[in-house]
Amino acid sequence: MAQPQHLYDTYNRTPFAVARGEGVWLYDEDGQAFLDFGSGIAVNVLGHAHPKLVDAVKRQAEKLWHTSNLYRIPGQERVADMLVAHTFAEKVFFTNSGAEALECAIKTARRYHHAKGDHQRTRIITFDGAFHGRTLATISAAGNAKYMEGFAPHMDGFDHLPFGDHDALKAAINEQTAAILVEPVQGEGGLRDLPGQCLTGLRTLCDEHGILLIYDEVQCGVGRTGKLFAYQHAADAQPDIMAIAKALGGGFPVGACLANAEAASGMQLGSHGSTYGGNPLAMAVCEAVLETVTEDGFLEHVEDMALRLKQGLASLIDRYPDVFDGVRGKGLLTGLKCVAANTEVLQALYAEHMLAVPAGDNVLRILPPLNATAEEIAEAVSRLDNAARAVRAAKAA
């Protein structure tokens, strides 16, 4: 199938066109079924066409889609209350995407120090392998040359450090440092996760220097790791600010910036805004998602399925050491470090009618919906097995 003629040429799209989805399955225009373990890049937290989400959209669409943040939006207040009840946060700002949530987080951190009179504290420490979005600020924050090429001049204010280099981190903090920004589990960077003691150490370091700790949980948040948020795996590692999105809307575009009251204190009347952020339709879906993922037993199910998946992936590594090298990630934010090119494995997986997502460091992300069943996990491992066998056979030919 030819690539679309009138769209930007920014995506290397697969040849099949998706038509509909149900649960863990996507169907193309010819009716062929694909096991979707990409989940829209960790977005479709409850799979496709989940009845509760469909009902929430239908009911709200008949009442009110959009108004404006010039008026109170009761759904926004309810979702904010839910997020506050289940996290460190005391304040929430709603956005349309993860990148916008990160933009809000960056502005919140800078504004905090500005309001205190520390006008020199404007710089934010970030780490190699990070991905924080596609806006000019967020590509500058991540510092990945692949995404920055051709978009100069780049935004100043970010200090990029090697991932996991504690000595470099301590040396980098100075009187201009406003915050540290980190993903508890890197997504695009290859599913490298920070151990709990490192997150706790970051919290301690920020407290010692009077700077803010920002977590980017756009990809790893909302149940993906087996906790509602990944930082909750660690003791005493609460952030001051956190950006979330993706799974928050279960497929509906929405994000949020969460903060404690102190960190948010600089964000006063007129200091930030969004036309669509937190509109009634988005909030209806968010409320349904959060009600579901916080139900008794839901996160325990995620942990159970994650264990089954990782055991299955470990068995693939044992059988195909020439194709796979290790398991990465946490919970159902899982990946296979590949020996063969991850794109080669992905193409073989497409032939098995299964979808996954490539990542940096030659990793293949396996991202099932969080309500996937044990049978669906086993089916995915079986299709990965077939794909690995095909890759091995192609190398031998």
Coordinates of C-alpha atoms in Angstrom, one line a residue:
M1 CA 0.0 0.0 0.0
A2 CA 1.4 3.4 -0.9
Q3 CA 2.2 5.9 1.8
P4 CA -0.5 8.7 2.2
Q5 CA 0.2 11.5 -0.3
H6 CA -1.2 14.5 1.6
L7 CA 0.2 13.9 5.1
Y8 CA 3.6 15.0 6.4
D9 CA 6.2 12.4 5.6
T10 CA 7.2 12.0 9.2
Y11 CA 6.1 8.4 9.9
N12 CA 7.4 5.1 8.4
R13 CA 3.9 3.6 8.5
T14 CA 3.2 -0.1 8.3
P15 CA 1.4 -1.3 5.0
F16 CA -1.8 -2.2 6.7
A17 CA -4.5 0.3 7.6
V18 CA -6.3 -0.2 10.9
A19 CA -10.1 -0.1 10.9
R20 CA -11.4 -1.1 14.3
G21 CA -10.3 -2.7 17.6
E22 CA -11.7 -4.9 20.3
G23 CA -9.9 -5.8 23.5
V24 CA -6.3 -6.8 22.6
W25 CA -7.1 -7.1 18.9
L26 CA -6.8 -4.6 16.0
Y27 CA -8.4 -5.3 12.7
D28 CA -7.3 -3.9 9.3
E29 CA -9.5 -2.9 6.5
D30 CA -9.4 -6.4 5.1
G31 CA -10.6 -7.9 8.4
Q32 CA -7.3 -9.4 9.4
A33 CA -6.7 -9.6 13.2
F34 CA -3.5 -8.4 14.9
L35 CA -2.6 -9.1 18.5
D36 CA -1.9 -5.6 19.7
F37 CA 0.9 -5.6 22.2
G38 CA 1.9 -2.1 21.3
S39 CA -1.2 -0.5 22.8
G40 CA -0.8 2.7 20.9
I41 CA 2.6 3.0 22.6
A42 CA 1.4 2.3 26.1
V43 CA -1.8 4.3 25.6
N44 CA -4.6 1.8 25.3
V45 CA -4.4 0.8 29.0
L46 CA -7.8 -1.1 28.8
G47 CA -7.4 -2.3 25.2
H48 CA -9.7 -1.2 22.4
A49 CA -13.4 -0.3 22.7
H50 CA -13.6 -1.0 26.4
P51 CA -17.3 -0.9 27.3
K52 CA -16.8 1.4 30.3
L53 CA -14.8 3.9 28.2
V54 CA -17.2 3.7 25.3
D55 CA -20.1 4.4 27.6
A56 CA -18.3 7.3 29.3
V57 CA -17.7 8.9 25.9
K58 CA -21.3 8.4 24.7
R59 CA -22.9 9.8 27.8
Q60 CA -20.6 12.8 28.0
A61 CA -20.8 13.5 24.2
E62 CA -24.6 13.9 24.5
K63 CA -24.2 16.5 27.2
L64 CA -21.1 18.7 26.6
W65 CA -17.8 18.3 24.7
H66 CA -16.0 21.5 25.3
T67 CA -16.4 24.7 27.1
S68 CA -13.4 26.6 28.4
N69 CA -11.3 26.9 31.5
L70 CA -13.0 30.3 32.0
Y71 CA -15.7 28.3 33.8
R72 CA -15.6 25.5 36.4
I73 CA -15.6 22.0 34.9
P74 CA -16.9 19.6 37.5
G75 CA -15.4 16.5 35.8
Q76 CA -12.0 18.2 36.0
E77 CA -12.4 18.7 39.7
R78 CA -13.4 15.1 40.2
V79 CA -10.4 13.7 38.3
A80 CA -8.0 16.1 40.1
D81 CA -9.4 14.9 43.4
M82 CA -8.8 11.2 42.3
L83 CA -5.2 12.0 41.3
V84 CA -4.5 13.8 44.5
A85 CA -6.1 10.9 46.6
H86 CA -3.8 8.4 44.9
T87 CA -0.5 10.3 44.7
F88 CA 1.8 12.8 46.3
A89 CA 0.1 15.7 44.5
E90 CA -2.0 18.6 45.9
K91 CA -2.5 20.5 42.6
V92 CA -3.2 19.4 39.0
F93 CA -3.1 21.1 35.6
F94 CA -4.7 19.3 32.7
T95 CA -3.2 19.3 29.2
N96 CA -3.8 17.5 25.9
S97 CA -0.6 15.5 25.6
G98 CA 2.5 14.3 27.4
A99 CA 4.7 17.0 25.8
E100 CA 2.3 19.7 27.1
A101 CA 2.4 18.1 30.6
L102 CA 6.2 18.3 30.5
E103 CA 6.1 21.9 29.3
C104 CA 3.9 22.7 32.3
A105 CA 6.3 20.8 34.6
I106 CA 9.2 22.8 33.3
K107 CA 7.4 26.1 33.6
T108 CA 6.2 25.2 37.1
A109 CA 9.7 24.5 38.3
R110 CA 11.1 27.7 36.9
R111 CA 8.2 29.8 38.1
Y112 CA 8.6 28.3 41.6
H113 CA 12.1 29.7 42.0
H114 CA 11.2 33.0 40.3
A115 CA 8.4 33.6 42.8
K116 CA 10.8 33.0 45.6
G117 CA 13.2 35.5 44.2
D118 CA 15.8 32.9 43.1
H119 CA 15.8 34.3 39.6
Q120 CA 19.1 32.5 38.7
R121 CA 17.6 29.0 39.3
T122 CA 16.5 28.3 35.8
R123 CA 18.4 25.2 34.6
I124 CA 17.1 21.7 34.7
I125 CA 19.3 18.5 34.8
T126 CA 18.2 15.7 32.5
F127 CA 19.7 12.4 31.4
D128 CA 21.0 10.6 28.3
G129 CA 18.4 8.3 26.7
A130 CA 15.5 10.4 27.9
F131 CA 12.5 11.2 25.8
H132 CA 10.2 14.0 27.0
G133 CA 8.2 14.9 23.9
R134 CA 8.5 16.6 20.5
T135 CA 8.1 20.3 21.3
L136 CA 11.1 22.6 21.0
A137 CA 11.5 22.7 24.8
T138 CA 11.1 19.0 25.3
I139 CA 13.5 17.9 22.6
S140 CA 16.0 20.3 24.1
A141 CA 15.3 18.8 27.5
A142 CA 16.1 15.3 26.3
G143 CA 19.1 16.4 24.2
N144 CA 18.8 13.5 21.7
A145 CA 20.6 14.6 18.5
K146 CA 18.3 12.4 16.4
Y147 CA 15.2 14.5 17.4
M148 CA 17.0 17.9 17.5
E149 CA 18.6 17.8 14.1
G150 CA 17.4 20.7 11.9
F151 CA 15.5 22.5 14.7
A152 CA 18.2 24.9 15.9
P153 CA 18.6 27.2 17.7
H154 CA 18.0 24.8 20.6
M155 CA 16.4 26.0 23.8
D156 CA 18.9 26.6 26.6
G157 CA 18.4 25.8 30.2
F158 CA 19.0 22.0 30.3
D159 CA 22.2 20.2 31.5
H160 CA 22.4 16.7 30.1
L161 CA 24.2 14.0 32.1
P162 CA 25.1 10.3 31.5
F163 CA 22.4 7.9 32.7
G164 CA 23.3 6.5 36.2
D165 CA 26.4 8.6 36.8
H166 CA 25.9 9.7 40.4
D167 CA 29.2 11.6 40.6
A168 CA 28.4 13.6 37.5
L169 CA 25.0 14.4 39.0
K170 CA 26.4 15.7 42.3
A171 CA 29.0 17.8 40.5
A172 CA 26.4 19.3 38.1
I173 CA 24.2 20.9 40.8
N174 CA 25.0 24.5 41.3
E175 CA 23.3 27.8 42.2
Q176 CA 21.6 27.9 38.8
T177 CA 20.0 24.5 39.1
A178 CA 16.2 24.6 39.5
A179 CA 15.3 20.9 39.2
I180 CA 16.1 17.4 38.2
L181 CA 13.9 15.8 35.5
V182 CA 13.9 12.0 35.0
E183 CA 11.8 9.1 33.8
P184 CA 11.6 6.4 36.5
V185 CA 11.6 4.0 33.6
Q186 CA 12.8 5.2 30.3
G187 CA 10.5 4.3 27.4
E188 CA 11.9 5.4 24.1
G189 CA 15.4 5.1 25.6
G190 CA 15.3 1.3 25.9
L191 CA 13.3 0.6 29.0
R192 CA 16.1 1.3 31.4
D193 CA 14.6 1.7 34.9
L194 CA 16.1 3.6 37.9
P195 CA 16.4 1.3 40.9
G196 CA 14.3 2.4 43.9
Q197 CA 17.4 3.5 45.9
C198 CA 18.4 5.8 43.1
L199 CA 14.9 7.5 43.1
T200 CA 15.2 7.8 46.9
G201 CA 18.7 9.2 46.4
L202 CA 17.4 11.8 44.0
R203 CA 14.8 12.9 46.5
T204 CA 17.5 13.3 49.2
L205 CA 19.8 15.2 46.8
C206 CA 17.0 17.7 45.8
D207 CA 16.1 18.3 49.4
E208 CA 19.8 19.0 50.3
H209 CA 20.1 21.6 47.6
G210 CA 16.6 23.2 47.7
I211 CA 15.7 22.1 44.2
L212 CA 12.7 20.3 42.7
L213 CA 12.4 16.7 41.6
I214 CA 10.3 16.2 38.4
Y215 CA 9.2 12.7 37.2
D216 CA 8.2 12.1 33.7
E217 CA 5.7 9.3 34.0
V218 CA 4.0 9.9 30.7
Q219 CA 4.8 6.3 29.5
C220 CA 5.4 4.4 32.8
G221 CA 2.4 5.8 34.8
V222 CA -1.2 4.9 35.4
G223 CA -0.7 1.3 36.3
R224 CA 1.8 0.3 33.6
T225 CA 4.5 -0.9 36.1
G226 CA 2.2 -2.7 38.5
K227 CA 1.8 0.4 40.8
L228 CA -0.4 3.3 39.9
F229 CA 2.8 5.3 39.3
A230 CA 6.3 3.9 39.0
Y231 CA 7.8 6.1 41.7
Q232 CA 5.6 4.3 44.2
H233 CA 7.8 1.2 43.9
A234 CA 10.4 3.2 45.9
A235 CA 10.4 4.3 49.5
D236 CA 10.5 8.1 50.2
A237 CA 10.9 9.0 46.5
Q238 CA 8.0 11.3 46.0
P239 CA 8.5 14.0 43.4
D240 CA 7.6 17.6 43.6
I241 CA 6.2 17.7 40.1
M242 CA 5.1 14.8 37.8
A243 CA 4.0 14.8 34.2
I244 CA 1.5 12.1 33.0
A245 CA -0.5 11.3 29.9
K246 CA -0.8 8.3 27.5
A247 CA -2.7 5.7 29.6
L248 CA -4.5 8.5 31.6
G249 CA -7.1 8.8 28.8
G250 CA -7.0 5.1 27.7
G251 CA -6.7 6.3 24.1
F252 CA -8.3 9.8 24.4
P253 CA -5.7 12.6 24.1
V254 CA -5.2 14.0 27.6
G255 CA -2.3 14.7 30.0
A256 CA -1.7 16.3 33.3
C257 CA 0.9 18.0 35.4
L258 CA 0.8 17.1 39.1
A259 CA 2.6 19.0 41.8
N260 CA 2.6 19.5 45.6
A261 CA 1.3 22.8 46.9
E262 CA 4.8 24.3 47.5
A263 CA 6.0 23.5 43.9
A264 CA 2.9 24.8 42.4
S265 CA 2.9 28.0 44.5
G266 CA 4.4 30.1 41.7
M267 CA 1.7 29.2 39.2
Q268 CA -0.7 32.0 39.8
L269 CA -3.5 33.7 37.8
G270 CA -2.5 34.0 34.1
S271 CA 0.8 32.2 34.4
H272 CA -0.3 29.2 32.3
G273 CA -3.3 28.1 30.3
S274 CA -4.8 25.7 27.8
T275 CA -7.8 26.0 25.4
Y276 CA -8.7 22.3 25.3
G277 CA -6.9 21.0 28.4
G278 CA -9.3 19.3 30.8
N279 CA -12.4 19.7 28.7
P280 CA -15.5 17.7 29.8
L281 CA -15.2 14.9 27.2
A282 CA -11.6 14.2 28.2
M283 CA -12.4 14.3 31.9
A284 CA -15.2 11.8 31.4
V285 CA -12.8 9.3 29.9
C286 CA -10.1 9.9 32.5
E287 CA -12.6 9.4 35.3
A288 CA -13.6 6.0 33.8
V289 CA -9.9 5.0 33.4
L290 CA -8.9 5.9 36.9
E291 CA -12.0 4.2 38.4
T292 CA -11.0 1.0 36.6
V293 CA -7.3 0.9 37.3
T294 CA -7.8 1.7 41.0
E295 CA -10.3 -1.1 41.5
D296 CA -9.4 -3.7 44.1
G297 CA -7.3 -6.4 42.4
F298 CA -6.5 -4.5 39.2
L299 CA -2.9 -3.7 39.9
E300 CA -2.4 -7.1 41.3
H301 CA -3.5 -8.5 38.0
V302 CA -1.0 -6.3 36.2
E303 CA 1.8 -7.7 38.4
D304 CA 0.6 -11.3 37.8
M305 CA 0.5 -10.8 34.0
A306 CA 3.9 -9.1 34.1
L307 CA 5.4 -12.1 35.9
R308 CA 3.9 -14.4 33.3
L309 CA 5.2 -12.3 30.4
K310 CA 8.7 -12.0 31.8
Q311 CA 8.9 -15.7 32.4
G312 CA 7.8 -16.3 28.8
L313 CA 10.3 -13.8 27.5
A314 CA 13.1 -15.3 29.6
S315 CA 12.3 -18.7 27.9
L316 CA 12.7 -17.1 24.5
I317 CA 16.1 -15.7 25.5
D318 CA 17.1 -19.2 26.5
R319 CA 16.0 -20.7 23.2
Y320 CA 17.1 -17.8 20.9
P321 CA 20.3 -16.3 22.3
D322 CA 21.2 -15.3 18.7
V323 CA 18.1 -13.2 18.5
F324 CA 17.4 -11.9 22.1
D325 CA 19.8 -10.9 24.8
G326 CA 17.7 -9.8 27.9
V327 CA 14.5 -8.6 29.4
R328 CA 14.1 -4.9 30.2
G329 CA 11.5 -2.8 32.0
K330 CA 9.1 -3.1 34.9
G331 CA 5.6 -4.5 35.1
L332 CA 3.9 -4.5 31.7
L333 CA 6.3 -1.8 30.4
T334 CA 8.4 -4.7 29.2
G335 CA 11.0 -5.1 26.4
L336 CA 13.4 -7.5 24.8
K337 CA 17.0 -6.4 24.3
C338 CA 17.7 -7.8 20.8
V339 CA 20.9 -9.2 19.3
A340 CA 19.3 -9.1 15.8
A341 CA 18.1 -5.7 14.7
N342 CA 14.9 -4.9 16.6
T343 CA 13.3 -3.7 13.3
E344 CA 14.1 -7.1 11.8
V345 CA 12.4 -8.8 14.7
L346 CA 9.5 -6.4 14.4
Q347 CA 9.0 -7.2 10.7
A348 CA 9.0 -10.9 11.5
L349 CA 6.4 -10.2 14.3
Y350 CA 4.2 -8.4 11.8
A351 CA 4.2 -11.5 9.7
E352 CA 2.8 -13.3 12.8
H353 CA 0.0 -10.7 13.0
M354 CA 1.3 -9.2 16.3
L355 CA 2.2 -5.6 17.0
A356 CA 5.0 -4.3 19.2
V357 CA 7.0 -1.1 19.4
P358 CA 10.8 -0.5 18.8
A359 CA 12.8 1.5 21.3
G360 CA 16.3 2.8 21.7
D361 CA 19.3 0.6 22.5
N362 CA 18.0 -2.0 20.1
V363 CA 15.0 -2.9 22.4
L364 CA 11.6 -4.2 21.3
R365 CA 8.8 -3.0 23.6
I366 CA 6.1 -5.4 24.5
L367 CA 3.2 -3.3 25.9
P368 CA -0.1 -5.2 26.3
P369 CA -3.2 -3.7 27.6
L370 CA -3.2 -3.9 31.4
N371 CA -6.3 -6.1 31.4
A372 CA -4.8 -8.7 29.1
T373 CA -5.4 -12.3 30.1
A374 CA -3.0 -15.1 30.8
E375 CA -4.2 -16.7 27.6
E376 CA -3.4 -13.6 25.6
I377 CA 0.0 -13.3 27.3
A378 CA 0.7 -16.9 26.3
E379 CA -0.4 -16.2 22.7
A380 CA 2.0 -13.3 22.5
V381 CA 4.9 -15.4 23.7
S382 CA 4.0 -18.0 21.1
R383 CA 4.0 -15.5 18.3
L384 CA 7.3 -14.0 19.5
D385 CA 8.7 -17.6 19.4
N386 CA 7.6 -17.9 15.7
A387 CA 9.1 -14.6 14.9
A388 CA 12.4 -15.4 16.5
R389 CA 12.5 -18.7 14.6
A390 CA 11.9 -16.8 11.3
V391 CA 14.7 -14.4 12.1
R392 CA 17.1 -17.2 12.9
A393 CA 16.1 -19.0 9.6
A394 CA 16.6 -15.8 7.6
K395 CA 20.1 -15.4 9.0
A396 CA 21.0 -19.0 8.2
A397 CA 19.8 -18.7 4.6

